[in-house]
Amino acid sequence: MSSRILIIGAGRSSSALIKYALDNSERLGWNVTVADADPAAAASKVDGHSRGTTAWLDVTKTNDRRELIGRSDIVVSLLPAHLHIEVAQDCIRLKKHLVTASYVSQELYRLGDEARDRELIFMGEMGLDPGIDHMSAMQRINTIREKGGTVTAFRSFTGGLISPESNDNPWGYKFTWNPRNVVLAGQGTAQYLENGKLKYLPYYRLFNNTWNVELDGIGKFEAYANRDSLLYREQYGLTDIPTILRGTLRYPGFCAAWNALVRIGMTDGDFPILDSSQITYHELMEALAPSGPGSVKDRIAQMLKLDPNGEVMDRLVWLGLFRKKRIKLKGATPALILENLLLDRWKLQADDKDLIVMQHQIDYEINGRTHRDVSNLMMKGENARDTAMSRLVGLPLGIFVRLMTEGKIQTTGVHIPTMREVYEPVLEEMEDYGLEFTHHTIDL
Amino acid sequence: MSSRILIIGAGRSSSALIKYALDNSERLGWNVTVADADPAAAASKVDGHSRGTTAWLDVTKTNDRRELIGRSDIVVSLLPAHLHIEVAQDCIRLKKHLVTASYVSQELYRLGDEARDRELIFMGEMGLDPGIDHMSAMQRINTIREKGGTVTAFRSFTGGLISPESNDNPWGYKFTWNPRNVVLAGQGTAQYLENGKLKYLPYYRLFNNTWNVELDGIGKFEAYANRDSLLYREQYGLTDIPTILRGTLRYPGFCAAWNALVRIGMTDGDFPILDSSQITYHELMEALAPSGPGSVKDRIAQMLKLDPNGEVMDRLVWLGLFRKKRIKLKGATPALILENLLLDRWKLQADDKDLIVMQHQIDYEINGRTHRDVSNLMMKGENARDTAMSRLVGLPLGIFVRLMTEGKIQTTGVHIPTMREVYEPVLEEMEDYGLEFTHHTIDL
């Protein structure tokens, strides 16, 4: 039986998914349509494959969108998260399955009954983080349960970084993912549980409150708390767990320097700066610094209670924040000015290899003793086109669609991949693509 | 000639406007319709007046809205600012004039040509702040210009406070205005000019960076910077002015205490706290405080580098933030939790008198010498129904509509009240309602 797969979005994170879909299309009987607002991006990825076609799609055009969805069996949406809901409503209306790598919103969850009534599956959080983190964590949690253990603490950390051999900047970071999301990351109040106590971290303390995480043979990292640690207690079957924390990994020193940007005001995306097109980065820093004698760099350092020649200030200088160069952006927010600067300074070069790291720390009690089950994942990309990020976001989507077209998914409704019928075959096939978790246990 | 006046919104700030419209309806030949989603609110304000009618209106219902607008000549919208644009589009379509007390958005300004083509006037910022501040400032600026002076600095401060005789709480503040706007005030980056230098204040330094303002015979106040000081340079004819600052007045001590709430994280409105319905205020503070020995109050004080028994902490304690009382709000953001608490603690009592204060400081050069022209406004309300806030927001709207129906306004397009044909007659009639600016000049 042949299946019509519609992939909406041909951007950075779609390469591995499109490749998987086309490489397996003959074997699986798939016809693959890649739709994007930029037809050249879609065409370059389909590259004339006999079972691939491209479509031009402005996703805000309801009729065009519905026509494309109507001519498919399964829709994979790589759109920005806020655009999924309309695609999902179309899928309900036109009776199509939907798969995404984004966080499932409350709005999307509310379509659960309708999806179930129509025997549809809407699978979200089916990428890397969220995605592989859920699947690999559930596999470990269920392994521990099967041997009679009780989970008492769950900590999970993921980072999309740059591989040491390509790490040639003091931040240890380049963009392999949506730059805007990186700049605005963490705004809101992060929430987690520690020894039975709720802990809330507002944005202005988030990057000042980090955890040290070491991955054997890879190195030391630091983690800041994700906003959503409490969200998965039920879905992981850990409703009454006293400690649960999800975090994002960075190389040591990143968080202190990012915290300086936050405190200076450079991550504020609420309102535009009226004169932004007329000033230089140096004048921007002058306008944000307290008045007084001394250089603007010294006054910023003093305001932040930092050594003017220390590592954090060095990172800010490296970004070019104190250069007398015009910003050239009209009516831009500080966050947009920063994003624009980082797009240049943190650009992944053609031969750069990215690095994905993940660690789960799962504490459990068995026979009156407490152990920690530690899982580590490390994957390097090949270059700027074939990134580990693209593989680990795209392949789970592709593999899940394979399971669907092979009739191996029984569940209907809106879900994230915490059920065994999903995570076991997905993680197993991911091993063919180099996914490898190492595990060890520590006695606590 | 009779005029049909439609007032949309019968909330807190509409009382004085509706009273003005009905009191003058016979003389001016007005028929007044008050529309609101709450018909009882509209009915209580129209109170059976022979020239007044009420209408039930859910403003999101396009057809209902257009039908009401179609049956009027002039629309006065007291809706929340983001709802004005649809009303404005209806007014373009149906050829009706529009008056509001809200900030004019870029979106609304873009309707200017269409409004002008149809000979319509859309007047925004026609309340107190924005409104009376623009009008009284323009009057002084033009007086200075007429005697040959050159304005070198413009500073303007407004506060909606509580009168000293009704001030029975340590914050010196009660709600006479939209509570949500008070809680979220200042988020974004405040922008002003000081001696030719741009100054930007991000939210987290805003309430820590205040100006002392004294009004003769009334007392001392402190001001924090408004977001928008740079916005009015052109409209005030002060394009190249080296110093321009607009600020909000509070009683001394308010800003330091509010800054504590900001730094604790209580004004964060981005994302809900998942467990908010299950916890007490005390537990909320515990979750936001650093771990360690000592009471949660002491740890919060330590985190903020404050005296645990000082004035700021006393204000937080008075709010009830450390009480073991259930919050009882499901999925609420910290900002919503705070708003809910303040709605109770800062409630205007039936006999409370509010207080409006405003000061302009206009520096100018004439014959080689520099002077400062200082204008002060103070107005007290009568009680919780007849507030100075309601009068000073509503009467300028009413008087401006009178000028329109008397054919005294020639301008068309989208405007704010900076032109003489508007501010002179409005300010003059406002004197009949007790508006009185005092003026004095200081040699600098």
PDB file of N, CA, C and O in Angstrom, chain A residues 202-247:
ATOM      1  N   PRO A 202      12.917  32.684  38.484  1.00  0.00           N
ATOM      2  CA  PRO A 202      12.584  33.673  37.462  1.00  0.00           C
ATOM      3  C   PRO A 202      13.787  33.900  36.546  1.00  0.00           C
ATOM      4  O   PRO A 202      14.929  33.608  36.912  1.00  0.00           O
ATOM      5  N   TYR A 203      13.506  34.406  35.366  1.00  0.00           N
ATOM      6  CA  TYR A 203      14.501  34.600  34.312  1.00  0.00           C
ATOM      7  C   TYR A 203      15.778  35.256  34.817  1.00  0.00           C
ATOM      8  O   TYR A 203      16.874  34.845  34.453  1.00  0.00           O
ATOM      9  N   TYR A 204      15.643  36.251  35.672  1.00  0.00           N
ATOM     10  CA  TYR A 204      16.828  37.012  36.083  1.00  0.00           C
ATOM     11  C   TYR A 204      17.705  36.278  37.081  1.00  0.00           C
ATOM     12  O   TYR A 204      18.741  36.780  37.464  1.00  0.00           O
ATOM     13  N   ARG A 205      17.307  35.086  37.513  1.00  0.00           N
ATOM     14  CA  ARG A 205      18.215  34.275  38.332  1.00  0.00           C
ATOM     15  C   ARG A 205      18.572  32.965  37.636  1.00  0.00           C
ATOM     16  O   ARG A 205      19.400  32.204  38.137  1.00  0.00           O
ATOM     17  N   LEU A 206      17.965  32.727  36.469  1.00  0.00           N
ATOM     18  CA  LEU A 206      18.080  31.422  35.810  1.00  0.00           C
ATOM     19  C   LEU A 206      19.528  31.062  35.467  1.00  0.00           C
ATOM     20  O   LEU A 206      19.993  29.959  35.777  1.00  0.00           O
ATOM     21  N   PHE A 207      20.253  31.976  34.832  1.00  0.00           N
ATOM     22  CA  PHE A 207      21.600  31.656  34.335  1.00  0.00           C
ATOM     23  C   PHE A 207      22.655  31.815  35.423  1.00  0.00           C
ATOM     24  O   PHE A 207      23.838  31.655  35.193  1.00  0.00           O
ATOM     25  N   ASN A 208      22.187  32.176  36.610  1.00  0.00           N
ATOM     26  CA  ASN A 208      23.060  32.356  37.762  1.00  0.00           C
ATOM     27  C   ASN A 208      22.944  31.167  38.692  1.00  0.00           C
ATOM     28  O   ASN A 208      23.507  31.153  39.775  1.00  0.00           O
ATOM     29  N   ASN A 209      22.198  30.177  38.284  1.00  0.00           N
ATOM     30  CA  ASN A 209      21.823  29.076  39.163  1.00  0.00           C
ATOM     31  C   ASN A 209      21.982  27.792  38.358  1.00  0.00           C
ATOM     32  O   ASN A 209      21.018  27.242  37.847  1.00  0.00           O
ATOM     33  N   THR A 210      23.216  27.339  38.208  1.00  0.00           N
ATOM     34  CA  THR A 210      23.480  26.252  37.265  1.00  0.00           C
ATOM     35  C   THR A 210      23.958  24.986  37.989  1.00  0.00           C
ATOM     36  O   THR A 210      24.365  25.036  39.149  1.00  0.00           O
ATOM     37  N   TRP A 211      23.883  23.887  37.289  1.00  0.00           N
ATOM     38  CA  TRP A 211      24.316  22.594  37.784  1.00  0.00           C
ATOM     39  C   TRP A 211      25.533  22.130  36.970  1.00  0.00           C
ATOM     40  O   TRP A 211      25.568  22.331  35.757  1.00  0.00           O
ATOM     41  N   ASN A 212      26.491  21.512  37.644  1.00  0.00           N
ATOM     42  CA  ASN A 212      27.619  20.925  36.930  1.00  0.00           C
ATOM     43  C   ASN A 212      27.256  19.518  36.488  1.00  0.00           C
ATOM     44  O   ASN A 212      26.729  18.730  37.276  1.00  0.00           O
ATOM     45  N   VAL A 213      27.522  19.210  35.236  1.00  0.00           N
ATOM     46  CA  VAL A 213      27.205  17.896  34.685  1.00  0.00           C
ATOM     47  C   VAL A 213      28.449  17.394  33.956  1.00  0.00           C
ATOM     48  O   VAL A 213      29.035  18.118  33.150  1.00  0.00           O
ATOM     49  N   GLU A 214      28.871  16.162  34.275  1.00  0.00           N
ATOM     50  CA  GLU A 214      30.048  15.622  33.601  1.00  0.00           C
ATOM     51  C   GLU A 214      29.643  14.396  32.782  1.00  0.00           C
ATOM     52  O   GLU A 214      28.912  13.540  33.257  1.00  0.00           O
ATOM     53  N   LEU A 215      30.082  14.346  31.543  1.00  0.00           N
ATOM     54  CA  LEU A 215      29.853  13.164  30.706  1.00  0.00           C
ATOM     55  C   LEU A 215      31.197  12.476  30.524  1.00  0.00           C
ATOM     56  O   LEU A 215      32.115  13.072  29.944  1.00  0.00           O
ATOM     57  N   ASP A 216      31.311  11.220  30.992  1.00  0.00           N
ATOM     58  CA  ASP A 216      32.583  10.489  30.952  1.00  0.00           C
ATOM     59  C   ASP A 216      33.171  10.525  29.558  1.00  0.00           C
ATOM     60  O   ASP A 216      32.497  10.205  28.578  1.00  0.00           O
ATOM     61  N   GLY A 217      34.422  10.889  29.483  1.00  0.00           N
ATOM     62  CA  GLY A 217      35.123  10.843  28.210  1.00  0.00           C
ATOM     63  C   GLY A 217      34.794  12.003  27.291  1.00  0.00           C
ATOM     64  O   GLY A 217      35.358  12.118  26.201  1.00  0.00           O
ATOM     65  N   ILE A 218      33.871  12.849  27.681  1.00  0.00           N
ATOM     66  CA  ILE A 218      33.517  13.985  26.829  1.00  0.00           C
ATOM     67  C   ILE A 218      33.910  15.286  27.509  1.00  0.00           C
ATOM     68  O   ILE A 218      34.515  16.156  26.902  1.00  0.00           O
ATOM     69  N   GLY A 219      33.566  15.404  28.786  1.00  0.00           N
ATOM     70  CA  GLY A 219      34.005  16.599  29.496  1.00  0.00           C
ATOM     71  C   GLY A 219      32.962  17.141  30.442  1.00  0.00           C
ATOM     72  O   GLY A 219      31.962  16.483  30.749  1.00  0.00           O
ATOM     73  N   LYS A 220      33.236  18.343  30.913  1.00  0.00           N
ATOM     74  CA  LYS A 220      32.373  19.003  31.889  1.00  0.00           C
ATOM     75  C   LYS A 220      31.466  20.011  31.189  1.00  0.00           C
ATOM     76  O   LYS A 220      31.883  20.712  30.271  1.00  0.00           O
ATOM     77  N   PHE A 221      30.246  20.069  31.676  1.00  0.00           N
ATOM     78  CA  PHE A 221      29.265  21.014  31.140  1.00  0.00           C
ATOM     79  C   PHE A 221      28.567  21.693  32.317  1.00  0.00           C
ATOM     80  O   PHE A 221      28.698  21.261  33.458  1.00  0.00           O
ATOM     81  N   GLU A 222      27.843  22.757  32.001  1.00  0.00           N
ATOM     82  CA  GLU A 222      26.963  23.335  33.013  1.00  0.00           C
ATOM     83  C   GLU A 222      25.553  23.358  32.450  1.00  0.00           C
ATOM     84  O   GLU A 222      25.356  23.440  31.242  1.00  0.00           O
ATOM     85  N   ALA A 223      24.558  23.258  33.349  1.00  0.00           N
ATOM     86  CA  ALA A 223      23.160  23.197  32.905  1.00  0.00           C
ATOM     87  C   ALA A 223      22.357  24.293  33.574  1.00  0.00           C
ATOM     88  O   ALA A 223      22.572  24.590  34.747  1.00  0.00           O
ATOM     89  N   TYR A 224      21.452  24.910  32.800  1.00  0.00           N
ATOM     90  CA  TYR A 224      20.447  25.782  33.427  1.00  0.00           C
ATOM     91  C   TYR A 224      19.091  25.101  33.302  1.00  0.00           C
ATOM     92  O   TYR A 224      18.866  24.284  32.409  1.00  0.00           O
ATOM     93  N   ALA A 225      18.175  25.445  34.223  1.00  0.00           N
ATOM     94  CA  ALA A 225      16.888  24.732  34.310  1.00  0.00           C
ATOM     95  C   ALA A 225      15.976  25.081  33.145  1.00  0.00           C
ATOM     96  O   ALA A 225      15.834  26.246  32.787  1.00  0.00           O
ATOM     97  N   ASN A 226      15.335  24.064  32.554  1.00  0.00           N
ATOM     98  CA  ASN A 226      14.267  24.307  31.588  1.00  0.00           C
ATOM     99  C   ASN A 226      13.033  24.809  32.316  1.00  0.00           C
ATOM    100  O   ASN A 226      12.851  24.556  33.508  1.00  0.00           O
ATOM    101  N   ARG A 227      12.152  25.470  31.551  1.00  0.00           N
ATOM    102  CA  ARG A 227      10.949  26.024  32.156  1.00  0.00           C
ATOM    103  C   ARG A 227      10.016  24.941  32.686  1.00  0.00           C
ATOM    104  O   ARG A 227       9.237  25.168  33.605  1.00  0.00           O
ATOM    105  N   ASP A 228      10.077  23.756  32.137  1.00  0.00           N
ATOM    106  CA  ASP A 228       8.956  22.829  32.176  1.00  0.00           C
ATOM    107  C   ASP A 228       9.179  21.532  32.941  1.00  0.00           C
ATOM    108  O   ASP A 228       8.497  20.553  32.682  1.00  0.00           O
ATOM    109  N   SER A 229      10.092  21.498  33.897  1.00  0.00           N
ATOM    110  CA  SER A 229      10.404  20.212  34.524  1.00  0.00           C
ATOM    111  C   SER A 229       9.192  19.528  35.143  1.00  0.00           C
ATOM    112  O   SER A 229       9.121  18.302  35.176  1.00  0.00           O
ATOM    113  N   LEU A 230       8.238  20.303  35.648  1.00  0.00           N
ATOM    114  CA  LEU A 230       7.090  19.708  36.342  1.00  0.00           C
ATOM    115  C   LEU A 230       6.074  19.086  35.384  1.00  0.00           C
ATOM    116  O   LEU A 230       5.228  18.304  35.776  1.00  0.00           O
ATOM    117  N   LEU A 231       6.204  19.442  34.116  1.00  0.00           N
ATOM    118  CA  LEU A 231       5.180  19.119  33.126  1.00  0.00           C
ATOM    119  C   LEU A 231       5.042  17.618  32.876  1.00  0.00           C
ATOM    120  O   LEU A 231       3.977  17.145  32.509  1.00  0.00           O
ATOM    121  N   TYR A 232       6.134  16.886  33.065  1.00  0.00           N
ATOM    122  CA  TYR A 232       6.131  15.493  32.614  1.00  0.00           C
ATOM    123  C   TYR A 232       5.938  14.482  33.741  1.00  0.00           C
ATOM    124  O   TYR A 232       6.056  13.285  33.519  1.00  0.00           O
ATOM    125  N   ARG A 233       5.647  14.983  34.954  1.00  0.00           N
ATOM    126  CA  ARG A 233       5.492  14.044  36.063  1.00  0.00           C
ATOM    127  C   ARG A 233       4.468  12.961  35.748  1.00  0.00           C
ATOM    128  O   ARG A 233       4.740  11.780  35.884  1.00  0.00           O
ATOM    129  N   GLU A 234       3.280  13.370  35.295  1.00  0.00           N
ATOM    130  CA  GLU A 234       2.236  12.374  35.002  1.00  0.00           C
ATOM    131  C   GLU A 234       2.645  11.492  33.822  1.00  0.00           C
ATOM    132  O   GLU A 234       2.525  10.276  33.878  1.00  0.00           O
ATOM    133  N   GLN A 235       3.096  12.131  32.751  1.00  0.00           N
ATOM    134  CA  GLN A 235       3.365  11.361  31.537  1.00  0.00           C
ATOM    135  C   GLN A 235       4.506  10.355  31.708  1.00  0.00           C
ATOM    136  O   GLN A 235       4.542   9.330  31.044  1.00  0.00           O
ATOM    137  N   TYR A 236       5.422  10.649  32.625  1.00  0.00           N
ATOM    138  CA  TYR A 236       6.500   9.701  32.910  1.00  0.00           C
ATOM    139  C   TYR A 236       6.072   8.698  33.991  1.00  0.00           C
ATOM    140  O   TYR A 236       6.866   7.833  34.363  1.00  0.00           O
ATOM    141  N   GLY A 237       4.861   8.845  34.524  1.00  0.00           N
ATOM    142  CA  GLY A 237       4.432   7.982  35.622  1.00  0.00           C
ATOM    143  C   GLY A 237       5.174   8.278  36.917  1.00  0.00           C
ATOM    144  O   GLY A 237       5.425   7.392  37.734  1.00  0.00           O
ATOM    145  N   LEU A 238       5.558   9.538  37.118  1.00  0.00           N
ATOM    146  CA  LEU A 238       6.347   9.927  38.299  1.00  0.00           C
ATOM    147  C   LEU A 238       5.610  10.991  39.112  1.00  0.00           C
ATOM    148  O   LEU A 238       6.199  11.927  39.638  1.00  0.00           O
ATOM    149  N   THR A 239       4.275  10.815  39.244  1.00  0.00           N
ATOM    150  CA  THR A 239       3.438  11.862  39.816  1.00  0.00           C
ATOM    151  C   THR A 239       3.933  12.385  41.156  1.00  0.00           C
ATOM    152  O   THR A 239       3.926  13.582  41.397  1.00  0.00           O
ATOM    153  N   ASP A 240       4.356  11.479  42.044  1.00  0.00           N
ATOM    154  CA  ASP A 240       4.726  11.922  43.390  1.00  0.00           C
ATOM    155  C   ASP A 240       6.231  11.979  43.610  1.00  0.00           C
ATOM    156  O   ASP A 240       6.703  11.960  44.740  1.00  0.00           O
ATOM    157  N   ILE A 241       6.997  12.056  42.531  1.00  0.00           N
ATOM    158  CA  ILE A 241       8.448  12.051  42.667  1.00  0.00           C
ATOM    159  C   ILE A 241       8.914  13.319  43.398  1.00  0.00           C
ATOM    160  O   ILE A 241       8.420  14.411  43.137  1.00  0.00           O
ATOM    161  N   PRO A 242       9.853  13.193  44.359  1.00  0.00           N
ATOM    162  CA  PRO A 242      10.275  14.390  45.100  1.00  0.00           C
ATOM    163  C   PRO A 242      11.274  15.280  44.365  1.00  0.00           C
ATOM    164  O   PRO A 242      11.394  16.461  44.692  1.00  0.00           O
ATOM    165  N   THR A 243      11.997  14.733  43.394  1.00  0.00           N
ATOM    166  CA  THR A 243      12.998  15.529  42.678  1.00  0.00           C
ATOM    167  C   THR A 243      12.860  15.308  41.184  1.00  0.00           C
ATOM    168  O   THR A 243      12.973  14.180  40.707  1.00  0.00           O
ATOM    169  N   ILE A 244      12.600  16.379  40.439  1.00  0.00           N
ATOM    170  CA  ILE A 244      12.562  16.278  38.981  1.00  0.00           C
ATOM    171  C   ILE A 244      13.094  17.575  38.391  1.00  0.00           C
ATOM    172  O   ILE A 244      12.696  18.670  38.778  1.00  0.00           O
ATOM    173  N   LEU A 245      14.040  17.431  37.489  1.00  0.00           N
ATOM    174  CA  LEU A 245      14.707  18.598  36.898  1.00  0.00           C
ATOM    175  C   LEU A 245      15.079  18.277  35.460  1.00  0.00           C
ATOM    176  O   LEU A 245      15.662  17.231  35.183  1.00  0.00           O
ATOM    177  N   ARG A 246      14.696  19.165  34.542  1.00  0.00           N
ATOM    178  CA  ARG A 246      15.174  19.078  33.168  1.00  0.00           C
ATOM    179  C   ARG A 246      16.001  20.325  32.893  1.00  0.00           C
ATOM    180  O   ARG A 246      15.629  21.419  33.307  1.00  0.00           O
ATOM    181  N   GLY A 247      17.133  20.147  32.222  1.00  0.00           N
ATOM    182  CA  GLY A 247      18.008  21.297  32.009  1.00  0.00           C
ATOM    183  C   GLY A 247      18.642  21.293  30.639  1.00  0.00           C
ATOM    184  O   GLY A 247      18.589  20.306  29.904  1.00  0.00           O
TER     185      GLY A 247
END
